[in-house]
Coordinates of C-alpha atoms in Angstrom, one line a residue:
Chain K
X1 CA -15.3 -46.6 -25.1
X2 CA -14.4 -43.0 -25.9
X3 CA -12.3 -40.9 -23.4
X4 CA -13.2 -37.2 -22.9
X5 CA -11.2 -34.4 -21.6
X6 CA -11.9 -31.3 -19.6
X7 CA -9.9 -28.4 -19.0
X8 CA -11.0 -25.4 -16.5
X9 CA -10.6 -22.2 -16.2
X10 CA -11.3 -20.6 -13.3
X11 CA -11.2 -17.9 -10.1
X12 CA -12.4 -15.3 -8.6
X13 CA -14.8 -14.0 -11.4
X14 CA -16.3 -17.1 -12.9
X15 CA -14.8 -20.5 -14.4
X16 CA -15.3 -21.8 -17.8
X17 CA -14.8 -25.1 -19.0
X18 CA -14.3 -27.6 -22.1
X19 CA -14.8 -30.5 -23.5
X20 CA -13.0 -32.5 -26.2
X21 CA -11.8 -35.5 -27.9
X22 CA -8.7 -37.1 -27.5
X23 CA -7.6 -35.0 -30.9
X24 CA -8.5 -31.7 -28.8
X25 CA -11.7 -31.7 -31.2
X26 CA -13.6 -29.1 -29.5
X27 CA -17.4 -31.2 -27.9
X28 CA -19.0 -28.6 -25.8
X29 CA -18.3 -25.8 -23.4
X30 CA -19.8 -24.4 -19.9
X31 CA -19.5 -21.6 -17.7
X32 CA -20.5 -21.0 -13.8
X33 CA -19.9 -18.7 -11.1
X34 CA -16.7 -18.1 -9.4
X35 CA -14.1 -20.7 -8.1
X36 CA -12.4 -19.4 -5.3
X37 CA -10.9 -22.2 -3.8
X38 CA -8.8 -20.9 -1.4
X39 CA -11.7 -18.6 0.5
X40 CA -14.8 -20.9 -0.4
X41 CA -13.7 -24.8 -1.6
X42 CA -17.8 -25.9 -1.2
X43 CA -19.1 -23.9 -3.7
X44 CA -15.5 -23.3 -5.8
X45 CA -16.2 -27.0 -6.3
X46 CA -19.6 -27.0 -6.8
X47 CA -19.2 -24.0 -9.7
X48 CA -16.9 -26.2 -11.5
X49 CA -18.6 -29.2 -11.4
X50 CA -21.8 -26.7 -13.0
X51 CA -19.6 -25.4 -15.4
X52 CA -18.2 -29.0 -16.8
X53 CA -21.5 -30.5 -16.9
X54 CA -23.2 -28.3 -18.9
X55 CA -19.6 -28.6 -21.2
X56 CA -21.1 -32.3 -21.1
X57 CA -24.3 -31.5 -22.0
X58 CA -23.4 -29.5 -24.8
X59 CA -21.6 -32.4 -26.3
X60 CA -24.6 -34.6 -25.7
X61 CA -23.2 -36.4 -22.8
X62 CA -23.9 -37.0 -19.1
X63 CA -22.5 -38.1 -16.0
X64 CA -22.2 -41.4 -17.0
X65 CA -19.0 -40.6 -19.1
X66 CA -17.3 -39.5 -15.9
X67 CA -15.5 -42.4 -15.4
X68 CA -13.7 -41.9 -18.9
X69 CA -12.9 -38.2 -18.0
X70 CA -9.6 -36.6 -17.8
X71 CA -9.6 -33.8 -16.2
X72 CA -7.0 -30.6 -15.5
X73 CA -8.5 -27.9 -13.8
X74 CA -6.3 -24.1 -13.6
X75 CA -7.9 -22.0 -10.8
X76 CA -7.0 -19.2 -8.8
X77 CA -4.8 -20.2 -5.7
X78 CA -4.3 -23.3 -7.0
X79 CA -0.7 -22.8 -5.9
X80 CA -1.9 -22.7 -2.6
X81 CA -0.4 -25.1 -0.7
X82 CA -3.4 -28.3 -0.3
X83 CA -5.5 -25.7 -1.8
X84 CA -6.3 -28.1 -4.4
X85 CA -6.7 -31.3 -2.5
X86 CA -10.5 -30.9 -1.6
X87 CA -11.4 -30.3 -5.5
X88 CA -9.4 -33.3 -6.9
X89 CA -10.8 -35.5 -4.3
X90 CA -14.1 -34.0 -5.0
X91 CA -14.3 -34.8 -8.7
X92 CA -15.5 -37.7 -10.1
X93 CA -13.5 -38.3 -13.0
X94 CA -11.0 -40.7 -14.0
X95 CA -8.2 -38.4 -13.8
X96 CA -9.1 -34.8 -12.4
X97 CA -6.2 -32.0 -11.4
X98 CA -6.0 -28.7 -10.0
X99 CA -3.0 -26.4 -10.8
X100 CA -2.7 -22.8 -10.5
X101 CA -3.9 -20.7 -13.2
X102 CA -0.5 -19.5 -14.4
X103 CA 0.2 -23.1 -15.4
X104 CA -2.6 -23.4 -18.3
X105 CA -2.0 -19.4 -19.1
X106 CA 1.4 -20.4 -19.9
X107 CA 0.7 -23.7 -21.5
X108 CA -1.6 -21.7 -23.7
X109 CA 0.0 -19.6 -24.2
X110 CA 3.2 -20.8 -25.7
X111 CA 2.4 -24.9 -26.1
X112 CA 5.2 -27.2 -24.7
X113 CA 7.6 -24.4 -25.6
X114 CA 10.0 -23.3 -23.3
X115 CA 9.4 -19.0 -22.4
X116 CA 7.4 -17.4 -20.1
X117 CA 4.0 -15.4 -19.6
X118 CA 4.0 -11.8 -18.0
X119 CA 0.5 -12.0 -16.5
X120 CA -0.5 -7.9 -16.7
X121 CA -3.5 -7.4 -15.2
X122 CA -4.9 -6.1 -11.9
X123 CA -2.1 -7.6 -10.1
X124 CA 1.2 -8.7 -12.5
X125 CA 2.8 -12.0 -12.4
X126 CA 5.3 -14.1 -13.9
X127 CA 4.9 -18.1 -15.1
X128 CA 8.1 -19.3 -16.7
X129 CA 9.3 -22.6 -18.6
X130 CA 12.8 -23.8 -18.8
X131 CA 13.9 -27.4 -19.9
X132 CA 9.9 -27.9 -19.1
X133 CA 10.1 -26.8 -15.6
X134 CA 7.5 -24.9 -14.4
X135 CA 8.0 -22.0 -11.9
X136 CA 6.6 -18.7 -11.4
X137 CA 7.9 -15.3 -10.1
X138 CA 6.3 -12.6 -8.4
X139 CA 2.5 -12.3 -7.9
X140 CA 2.8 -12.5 -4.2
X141 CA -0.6 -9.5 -4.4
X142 CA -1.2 -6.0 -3.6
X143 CA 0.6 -5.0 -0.5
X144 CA 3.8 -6.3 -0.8
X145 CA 4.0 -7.0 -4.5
X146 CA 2.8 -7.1 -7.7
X147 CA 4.7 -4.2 -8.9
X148 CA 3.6 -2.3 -12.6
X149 CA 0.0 -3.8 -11.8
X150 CA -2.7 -2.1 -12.8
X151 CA -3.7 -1.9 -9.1
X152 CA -0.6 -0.9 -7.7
X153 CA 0.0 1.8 -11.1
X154 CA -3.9 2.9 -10.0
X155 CA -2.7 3.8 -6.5
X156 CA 0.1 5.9 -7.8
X157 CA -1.9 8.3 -9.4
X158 CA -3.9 8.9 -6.5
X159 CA -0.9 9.2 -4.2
X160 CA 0.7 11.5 -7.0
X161 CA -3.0 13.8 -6.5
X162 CA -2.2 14.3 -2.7
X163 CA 1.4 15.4 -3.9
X164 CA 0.0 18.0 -6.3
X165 CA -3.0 19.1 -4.3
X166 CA -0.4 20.0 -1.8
X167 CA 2.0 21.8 -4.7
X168 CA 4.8 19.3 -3.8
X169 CA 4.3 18.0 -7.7
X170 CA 3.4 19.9 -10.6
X171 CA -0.1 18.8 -11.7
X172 CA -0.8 17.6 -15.4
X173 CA -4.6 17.6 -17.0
X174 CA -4.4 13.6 -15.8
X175 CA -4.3 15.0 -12.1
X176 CA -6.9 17.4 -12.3
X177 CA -9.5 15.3 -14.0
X178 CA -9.0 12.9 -10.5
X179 CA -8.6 15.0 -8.3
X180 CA -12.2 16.7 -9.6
X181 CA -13.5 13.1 -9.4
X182 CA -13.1 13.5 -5.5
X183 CA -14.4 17.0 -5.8
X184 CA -10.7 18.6 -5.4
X185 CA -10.9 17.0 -1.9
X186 CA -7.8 15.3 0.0
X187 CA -10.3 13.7 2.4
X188 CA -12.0 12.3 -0.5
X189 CA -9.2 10.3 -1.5
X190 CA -8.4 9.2 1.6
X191 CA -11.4 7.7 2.2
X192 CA -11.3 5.6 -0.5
X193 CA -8.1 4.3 -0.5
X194 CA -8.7 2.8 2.9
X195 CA -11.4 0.7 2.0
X196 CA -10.2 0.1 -1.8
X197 CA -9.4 -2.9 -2.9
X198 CA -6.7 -4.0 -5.8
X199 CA -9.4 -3.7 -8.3
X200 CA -10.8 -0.3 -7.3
X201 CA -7.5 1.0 -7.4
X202 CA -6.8 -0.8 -10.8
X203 CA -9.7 1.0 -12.4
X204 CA -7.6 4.2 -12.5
X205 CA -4.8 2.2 -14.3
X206 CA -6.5 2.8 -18.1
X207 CA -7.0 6.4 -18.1
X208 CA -2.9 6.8 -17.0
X209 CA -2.2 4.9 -20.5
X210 CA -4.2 7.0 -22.6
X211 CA -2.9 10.0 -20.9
X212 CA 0.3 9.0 -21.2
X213 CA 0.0 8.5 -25.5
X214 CA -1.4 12.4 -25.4
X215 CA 1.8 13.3 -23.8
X216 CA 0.5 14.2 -20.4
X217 CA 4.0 14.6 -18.3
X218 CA 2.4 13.2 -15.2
X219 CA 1.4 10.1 -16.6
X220 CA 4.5 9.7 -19.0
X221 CA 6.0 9.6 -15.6
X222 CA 3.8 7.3 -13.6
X223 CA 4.3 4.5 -16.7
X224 CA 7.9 4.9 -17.1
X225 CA 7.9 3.5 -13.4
X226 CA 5.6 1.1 -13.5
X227 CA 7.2 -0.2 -16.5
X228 CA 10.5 -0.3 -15.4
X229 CA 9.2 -2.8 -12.6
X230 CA 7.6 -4.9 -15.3
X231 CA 10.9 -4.6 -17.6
X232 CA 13.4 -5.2 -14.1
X233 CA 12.0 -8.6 -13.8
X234 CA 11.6 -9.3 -17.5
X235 CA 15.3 -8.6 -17.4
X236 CA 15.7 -11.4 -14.3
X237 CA 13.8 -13.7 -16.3
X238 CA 15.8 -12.7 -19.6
X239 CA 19.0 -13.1 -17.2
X240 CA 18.1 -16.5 -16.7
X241 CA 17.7 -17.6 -20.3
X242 CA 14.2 -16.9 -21.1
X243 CA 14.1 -15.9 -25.1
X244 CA 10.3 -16.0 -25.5
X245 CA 7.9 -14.0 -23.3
X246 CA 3.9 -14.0 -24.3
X247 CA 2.5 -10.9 -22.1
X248 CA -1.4 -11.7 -21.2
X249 CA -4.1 -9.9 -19.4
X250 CA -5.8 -6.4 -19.5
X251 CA -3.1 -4.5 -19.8
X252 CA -0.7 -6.4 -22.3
X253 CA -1.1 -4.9 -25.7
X254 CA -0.8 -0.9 -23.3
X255 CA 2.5 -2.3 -21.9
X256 CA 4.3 -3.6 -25.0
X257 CA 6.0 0.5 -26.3
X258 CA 6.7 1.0 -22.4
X259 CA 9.2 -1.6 -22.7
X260 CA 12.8 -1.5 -23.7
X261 CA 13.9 -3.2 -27.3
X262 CA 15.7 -5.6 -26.2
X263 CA 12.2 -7.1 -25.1
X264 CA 10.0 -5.9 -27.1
X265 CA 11.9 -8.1 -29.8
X266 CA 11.3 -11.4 -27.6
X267 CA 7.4 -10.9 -27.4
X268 CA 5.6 -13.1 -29.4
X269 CA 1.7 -13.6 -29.3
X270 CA 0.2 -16.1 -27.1
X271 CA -0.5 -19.1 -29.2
X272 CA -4.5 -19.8 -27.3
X273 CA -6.2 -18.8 -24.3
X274 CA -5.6 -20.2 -20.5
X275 CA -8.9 -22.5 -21.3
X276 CA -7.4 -24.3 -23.9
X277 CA -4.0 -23.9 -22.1
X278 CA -6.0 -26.3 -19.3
X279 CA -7.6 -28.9 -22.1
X280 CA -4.4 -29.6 -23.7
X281 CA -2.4 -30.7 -20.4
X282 CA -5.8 -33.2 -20.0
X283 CA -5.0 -34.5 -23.1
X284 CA -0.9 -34.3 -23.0
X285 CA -1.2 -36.3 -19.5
X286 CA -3.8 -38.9 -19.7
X287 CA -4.8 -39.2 -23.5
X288 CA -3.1 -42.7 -24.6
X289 CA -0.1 -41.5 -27.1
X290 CA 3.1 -42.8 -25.8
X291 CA 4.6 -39.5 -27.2
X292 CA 2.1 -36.9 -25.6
X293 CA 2.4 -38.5 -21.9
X294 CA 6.7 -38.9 -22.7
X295 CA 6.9 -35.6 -23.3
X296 CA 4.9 -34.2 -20.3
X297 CA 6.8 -33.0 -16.8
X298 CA 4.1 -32.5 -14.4
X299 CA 5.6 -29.3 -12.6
Chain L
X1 CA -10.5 34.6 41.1
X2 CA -7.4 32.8 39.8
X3 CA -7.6 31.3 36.7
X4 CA -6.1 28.3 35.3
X5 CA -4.9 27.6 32.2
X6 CA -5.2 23.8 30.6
X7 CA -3.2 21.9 27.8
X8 CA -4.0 18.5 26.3
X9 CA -2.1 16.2 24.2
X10 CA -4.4 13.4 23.1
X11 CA -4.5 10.9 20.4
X12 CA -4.4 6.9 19.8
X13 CA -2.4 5.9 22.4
X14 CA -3.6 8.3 25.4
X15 CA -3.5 11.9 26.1
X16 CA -1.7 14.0 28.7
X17 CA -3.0 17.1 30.5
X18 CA -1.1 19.8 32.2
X19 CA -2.7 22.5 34.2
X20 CA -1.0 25.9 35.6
X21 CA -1.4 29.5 36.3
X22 CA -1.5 32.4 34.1
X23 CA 2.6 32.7 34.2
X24 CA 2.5 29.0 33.0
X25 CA 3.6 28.1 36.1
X26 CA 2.6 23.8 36.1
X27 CA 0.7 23.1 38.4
X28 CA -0.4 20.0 38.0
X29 CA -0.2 17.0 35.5
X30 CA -2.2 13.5 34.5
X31 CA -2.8 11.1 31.5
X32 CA -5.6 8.8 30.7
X33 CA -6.4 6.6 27.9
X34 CA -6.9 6.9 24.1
X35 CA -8.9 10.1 23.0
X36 CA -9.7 9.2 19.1
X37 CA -12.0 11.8 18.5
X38 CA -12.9 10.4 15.2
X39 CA -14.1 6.7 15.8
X40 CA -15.3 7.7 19.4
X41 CA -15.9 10.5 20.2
X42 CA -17.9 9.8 24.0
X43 CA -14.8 7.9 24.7
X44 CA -12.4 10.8 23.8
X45 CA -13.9 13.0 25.4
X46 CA -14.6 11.1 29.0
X47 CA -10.5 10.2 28.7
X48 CA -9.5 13.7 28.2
X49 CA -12.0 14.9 31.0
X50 CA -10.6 12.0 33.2
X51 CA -6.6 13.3 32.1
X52 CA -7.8 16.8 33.3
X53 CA -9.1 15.8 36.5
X54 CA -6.3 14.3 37.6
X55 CA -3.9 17.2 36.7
X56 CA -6.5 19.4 38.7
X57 CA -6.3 17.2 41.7
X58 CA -2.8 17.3 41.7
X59 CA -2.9 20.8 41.6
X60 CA -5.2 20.8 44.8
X61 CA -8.2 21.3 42.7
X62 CA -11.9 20.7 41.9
X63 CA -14.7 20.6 39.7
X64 CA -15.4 23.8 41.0
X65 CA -12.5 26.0 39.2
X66 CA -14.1 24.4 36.2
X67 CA -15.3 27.8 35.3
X68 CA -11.9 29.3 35.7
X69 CA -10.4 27.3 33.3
X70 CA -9.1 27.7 30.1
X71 CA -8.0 24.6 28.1
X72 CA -6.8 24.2 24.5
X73 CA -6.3 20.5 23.1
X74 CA -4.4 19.3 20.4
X75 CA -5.9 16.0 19.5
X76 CA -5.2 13.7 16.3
X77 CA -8.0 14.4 14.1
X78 CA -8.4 17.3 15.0
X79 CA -8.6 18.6 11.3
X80 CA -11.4 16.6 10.6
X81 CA -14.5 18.8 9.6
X82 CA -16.4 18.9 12.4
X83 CA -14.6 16.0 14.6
X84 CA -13.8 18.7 17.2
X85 CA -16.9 20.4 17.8
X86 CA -19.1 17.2 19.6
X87 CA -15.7 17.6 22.6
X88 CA -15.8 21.1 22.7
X89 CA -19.8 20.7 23.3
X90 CA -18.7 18.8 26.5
X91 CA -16.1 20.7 27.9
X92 CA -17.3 22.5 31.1
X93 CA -14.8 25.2 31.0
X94 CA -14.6 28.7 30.5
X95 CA -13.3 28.0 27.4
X96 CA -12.2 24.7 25.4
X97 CA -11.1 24.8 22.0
X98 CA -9.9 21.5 20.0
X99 CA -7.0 22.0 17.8
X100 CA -5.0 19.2 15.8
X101 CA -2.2 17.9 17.3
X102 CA 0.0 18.9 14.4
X103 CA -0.3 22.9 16.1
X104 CA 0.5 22.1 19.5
X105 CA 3.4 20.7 18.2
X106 CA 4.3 23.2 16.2
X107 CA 3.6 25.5 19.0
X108 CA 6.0 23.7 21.4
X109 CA 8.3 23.0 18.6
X110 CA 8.7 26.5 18.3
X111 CA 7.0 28.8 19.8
X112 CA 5.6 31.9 18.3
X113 CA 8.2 31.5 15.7
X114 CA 7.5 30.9 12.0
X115 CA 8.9 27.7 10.6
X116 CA 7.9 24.3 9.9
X117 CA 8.0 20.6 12.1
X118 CA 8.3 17.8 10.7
X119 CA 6.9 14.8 12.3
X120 CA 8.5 11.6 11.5
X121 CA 6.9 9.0 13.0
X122 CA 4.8 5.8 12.1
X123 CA 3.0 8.6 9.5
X124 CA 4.4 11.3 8.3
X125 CA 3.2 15.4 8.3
X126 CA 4.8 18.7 7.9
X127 CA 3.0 21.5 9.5
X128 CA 3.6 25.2 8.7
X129 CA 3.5 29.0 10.3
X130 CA 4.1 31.7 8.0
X131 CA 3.2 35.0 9.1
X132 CA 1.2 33.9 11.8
X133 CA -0.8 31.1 9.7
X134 CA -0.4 27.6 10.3
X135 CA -1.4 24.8 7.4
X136 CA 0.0 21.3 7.7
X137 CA 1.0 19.6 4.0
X138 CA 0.9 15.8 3.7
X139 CA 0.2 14.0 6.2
X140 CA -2.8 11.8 4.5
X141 CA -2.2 9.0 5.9
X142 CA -0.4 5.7 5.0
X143 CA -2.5 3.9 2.1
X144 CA -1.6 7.4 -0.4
X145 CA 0.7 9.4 1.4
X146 CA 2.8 9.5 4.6
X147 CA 5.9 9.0 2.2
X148 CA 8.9 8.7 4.1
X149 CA 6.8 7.5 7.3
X150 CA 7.9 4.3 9.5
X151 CA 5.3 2.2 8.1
X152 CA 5.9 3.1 4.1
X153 CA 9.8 2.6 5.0
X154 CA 9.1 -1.1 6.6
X155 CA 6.7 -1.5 4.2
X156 CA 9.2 -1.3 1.5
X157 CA 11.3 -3.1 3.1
X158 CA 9.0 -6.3 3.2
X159 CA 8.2 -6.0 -0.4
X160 CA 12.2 -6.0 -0.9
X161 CA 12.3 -9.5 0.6
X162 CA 10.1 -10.6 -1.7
X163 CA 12.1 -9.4 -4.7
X164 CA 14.8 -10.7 -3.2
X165 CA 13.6 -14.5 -2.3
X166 CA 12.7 -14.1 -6.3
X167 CA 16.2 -13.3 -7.4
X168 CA 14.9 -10.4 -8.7
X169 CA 16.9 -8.1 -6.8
X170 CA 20.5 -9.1 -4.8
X171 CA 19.3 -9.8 -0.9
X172 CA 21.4 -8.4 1.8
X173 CA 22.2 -9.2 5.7
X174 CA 19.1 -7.0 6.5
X175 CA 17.1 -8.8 4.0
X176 CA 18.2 -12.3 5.2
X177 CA 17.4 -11.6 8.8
X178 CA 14.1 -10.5 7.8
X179 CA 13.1 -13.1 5.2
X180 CA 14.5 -15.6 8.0
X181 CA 11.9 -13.7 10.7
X182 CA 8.9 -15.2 8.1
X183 CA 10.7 -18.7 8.0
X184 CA 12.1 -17.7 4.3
X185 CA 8.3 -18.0 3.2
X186 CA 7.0 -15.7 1.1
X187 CA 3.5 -16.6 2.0
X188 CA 4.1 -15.9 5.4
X189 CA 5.0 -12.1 4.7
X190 CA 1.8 -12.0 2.7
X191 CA -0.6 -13.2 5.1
X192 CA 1.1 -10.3 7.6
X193 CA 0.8 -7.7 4.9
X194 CA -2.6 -8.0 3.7
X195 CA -3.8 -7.7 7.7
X196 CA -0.9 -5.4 8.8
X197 CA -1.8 -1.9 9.8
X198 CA 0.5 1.4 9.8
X199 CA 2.4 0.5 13.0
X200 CA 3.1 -3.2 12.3
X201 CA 5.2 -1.9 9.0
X202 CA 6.2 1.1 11.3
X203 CA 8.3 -1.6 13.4
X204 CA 10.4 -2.6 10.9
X205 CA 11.8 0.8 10.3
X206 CA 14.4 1.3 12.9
X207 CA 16.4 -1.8 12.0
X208 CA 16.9 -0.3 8.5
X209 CA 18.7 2.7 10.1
X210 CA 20.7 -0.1 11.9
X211 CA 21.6 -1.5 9.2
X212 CA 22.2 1.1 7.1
X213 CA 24.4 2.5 9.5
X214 CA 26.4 -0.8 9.1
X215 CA 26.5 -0.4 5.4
X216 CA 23.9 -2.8 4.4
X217 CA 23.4 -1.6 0.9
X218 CA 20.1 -2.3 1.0
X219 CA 19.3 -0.7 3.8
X220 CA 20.9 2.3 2.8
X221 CA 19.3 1.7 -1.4
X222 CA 15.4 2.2 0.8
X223 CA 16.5 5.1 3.3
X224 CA 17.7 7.1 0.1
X225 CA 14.6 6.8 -1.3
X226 CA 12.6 7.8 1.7
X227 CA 14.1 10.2 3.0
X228 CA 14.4 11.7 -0.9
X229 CA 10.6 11.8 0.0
X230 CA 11.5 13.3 3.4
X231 CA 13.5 15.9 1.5
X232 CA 11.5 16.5 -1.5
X233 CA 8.4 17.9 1.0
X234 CA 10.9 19.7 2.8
X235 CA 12.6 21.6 -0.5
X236 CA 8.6 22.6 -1.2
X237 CA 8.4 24.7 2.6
X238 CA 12.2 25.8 1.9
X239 CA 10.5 27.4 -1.3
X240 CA 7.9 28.5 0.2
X241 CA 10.1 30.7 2.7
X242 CA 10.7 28.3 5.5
X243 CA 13.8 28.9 7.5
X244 CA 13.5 27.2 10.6
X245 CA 12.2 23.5 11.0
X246 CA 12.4 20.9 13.8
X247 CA 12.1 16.9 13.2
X248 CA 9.6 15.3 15.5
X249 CA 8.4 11.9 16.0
X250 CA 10.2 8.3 16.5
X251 CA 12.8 8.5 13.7
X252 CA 13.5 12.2 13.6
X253 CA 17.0 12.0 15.4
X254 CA 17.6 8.9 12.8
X255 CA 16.9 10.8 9.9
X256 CA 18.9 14.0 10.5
X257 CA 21.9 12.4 8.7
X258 CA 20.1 11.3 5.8
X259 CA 18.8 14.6 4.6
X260 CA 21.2 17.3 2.2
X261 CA 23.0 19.3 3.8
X262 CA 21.6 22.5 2.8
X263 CA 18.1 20.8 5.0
X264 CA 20.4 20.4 7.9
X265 CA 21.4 23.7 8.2
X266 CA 17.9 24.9 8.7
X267 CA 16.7 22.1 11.1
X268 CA 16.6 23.7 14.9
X269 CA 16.2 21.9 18.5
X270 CA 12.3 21.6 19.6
X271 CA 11.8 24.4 22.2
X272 CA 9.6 22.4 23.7
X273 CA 6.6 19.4 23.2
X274 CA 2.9 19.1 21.8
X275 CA 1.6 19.3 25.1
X276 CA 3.7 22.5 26.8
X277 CA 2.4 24.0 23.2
X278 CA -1.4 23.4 23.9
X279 CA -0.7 25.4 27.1
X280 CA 1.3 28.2 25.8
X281 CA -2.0 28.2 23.4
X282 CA -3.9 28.9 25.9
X283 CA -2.5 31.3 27.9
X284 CA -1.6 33.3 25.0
X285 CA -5.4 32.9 23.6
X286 CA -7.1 33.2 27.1
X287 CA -4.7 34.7 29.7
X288 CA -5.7 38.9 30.7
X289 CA -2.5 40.0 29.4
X290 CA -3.0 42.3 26.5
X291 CA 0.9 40.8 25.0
X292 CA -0.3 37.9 25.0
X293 CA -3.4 37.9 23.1
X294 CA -2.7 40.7 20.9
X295 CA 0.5 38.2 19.3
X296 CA -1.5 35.4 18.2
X297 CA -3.9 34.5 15.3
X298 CA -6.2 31.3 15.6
X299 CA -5.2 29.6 12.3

């Protein structure tokens, strides 16, 4: 009888999943709604379970195969503590794991190599490998961390329009296009940031990059900061031996001329996508090659 | 007829009413609960009524001076468009005029003086007289503004810890007591930050004076950089012509020593408070004494 395996993808937006051989031959894939499993585990569980059987159907299989099914699912919060436990005892496969999503980002990211992934997106975080042990850094969210996100780098430009509108700061055209958003008005602002959340702050992050390339001093400024958070703990990481750093997420290929040399030259491009990240750790831990599982160190 | 003559400092946490005679000459005093004329407006206003009362009746007074009286009160959100007008509907006094607390306190900060206060408290605003015309600067609350504030300085001390437990950044006594406050878990200082509001960063402020007082370098690395915020809104009045400014709020007295000299040498003793200000307001807007009325301008 044939084995299958599964990897997962999934959070807060949707999950995706795939299905393959025990030579990572590529069978079928699914998607579903959102995996949250930390806020919602019924319906996280029930959205991946959607997305992997319609992975299953694609490959012309059905839940009968479930008990030959490896599974390794990377979702959102999966680092959680017992986060995980209700959707592993949930699935019906042979083998079936959550992890957090950083794990198969990085394992996609850079195969069974040893480095680490600067996750740049909405909120930043950072997934490292040394002597294959796993651990991440940062990350910790919006109000506390998560420095050079696009969220937190968002905010800054509206707190640097409150500074101008009141002629503490010199404005810049990057200013004055926001601040006219609001219709010139403090209150406007205000108002929104209370009730923002990461994301609606994070919109503002693009427009501070492209700014920034036309020379705009404001937002030269503003990214020099945030970068320097991003580059301070690339430096920690660097510190600690890391030699190989994959950035991912929305605002990956903007960061890379914000950073310093010295980093730039240990970038190298991420190898595959989180998804496939996810399938090969079903495969590395429960496909039956002595050398795959030997080499393996669940984190 | 005698007339009497009414101040009112109100906000969040209570307000406090003062009546007295046309010399401002106290009479009589009284408090009562919260008067947030933004989110509750019947509320405000039945506390500030019940505040006055009392004052009256320790005067010896009654409803029936009501007519006599002339009240001016400086309550938080004040500035808001139109906040004011729904209390000054339902005052039954000769006259009763709303204000934001930021004036009162600039009023009993410093009389008919130009200059500037600075109020240093949980948030942070700067309110200015030049000439006769008041305008406050900053002051926008915590989420975009408020730089310097209590709650952005023990807010940035939280998200120190967390670089810190990362080994991003080198931890310090201050640092360890506080980490050890959350049980060393990082999760615990997230689940308190994503819930906290102004105040509950506001407490950690003072013990970063404490310990910066003690040295603790990172104590003194995060009051640096706030009061540089502190300072930086202060060199914008100083431009502007401002000569004469008083610290107010919680953490004035602790942040004297952190500001450049050349701000030290302009800061002056508060004459008196917010709430002797809203009744100097009055008597100088309402009191028959041609002096008095001819000296001041309603900003």
């Amino acid at each position: 009888m044939t084995d299958y395996f599964i990897g997962v993808d999934g959070g807060g937006t949707g999950c995706r999943a795939v299905v393959a051989n025990a030579r990572g031959e590529v069978l079928g894939h699914g998607t579903a709604g959102s995996a949250n499993i930390v806020t919602d585990t019924k319906t996280a569980l029930a959205n991946v379970m959607k997305a992997i059987d319609v992975a299953l159907k694609a490959a012309g299989l059905d839940a009968s195969c479930h008990g030959r099914c490896h599974a390794v699912l990377g979702l959102a919060g999966g680092n959680v503590e017992g986060a995980g436990a209700p959707i592993e005892a949930g699935l019906p496969f042979a083998h079936g794991d959550v992890e957090f999503d950083g794990l198969i980002a990085l394992q996609g990211a850079l195969g069974d190599q040893d480095g680490a992934v600067a996750i740049l997106g909405t909120g930043t975080s950072y997934i490292v490998r040394q002597n294959g042990h796993v651990h991440s850094v940062g990350g910790w969210g919006f109000p506390l961390s998560d420095l050079g996100s696009g969220a937190r780098l968002g905010q800054s430009l509206l707190q640097e329009c409150l500074l101008v509108h009141d002629n503490i700061r010199p404005g810049s055209p990057l200013t004055r296009e926001t601040l006219a958003e609001f219709g010139n008005r403090p209150d406007n602002l205000v108002d929104f940031a209370w009730t923002a959340k990461p994301g609606d702050f994070g919109k503002y992050a693009p427009r501070i990059f492209q700014y920034a390339d036309q020379g705009d001093p404001v937002a030269v400024r503003l990214l020099q900061q945030s970068a320097a958070h991003v580059s301070e703990t690339l430096d920690h990481l660097i510190r600690q031996g890391v030699d190989r750093i994959s950035l991912l997420g929305g605002m990956a290929p903007l960061y890379v001329k914000w950073l310093p040399e010295h980093q730039q030259r240990l970038l190298v491009a991420p190898l595959a996508d989180a998804l496939t990240g996810a399938l090969q750790l079903a495969i590395k831990r429960y496909a039956q090659s002595p050398r795959a599982t030997a080499n393996e160190q669940k984190p």
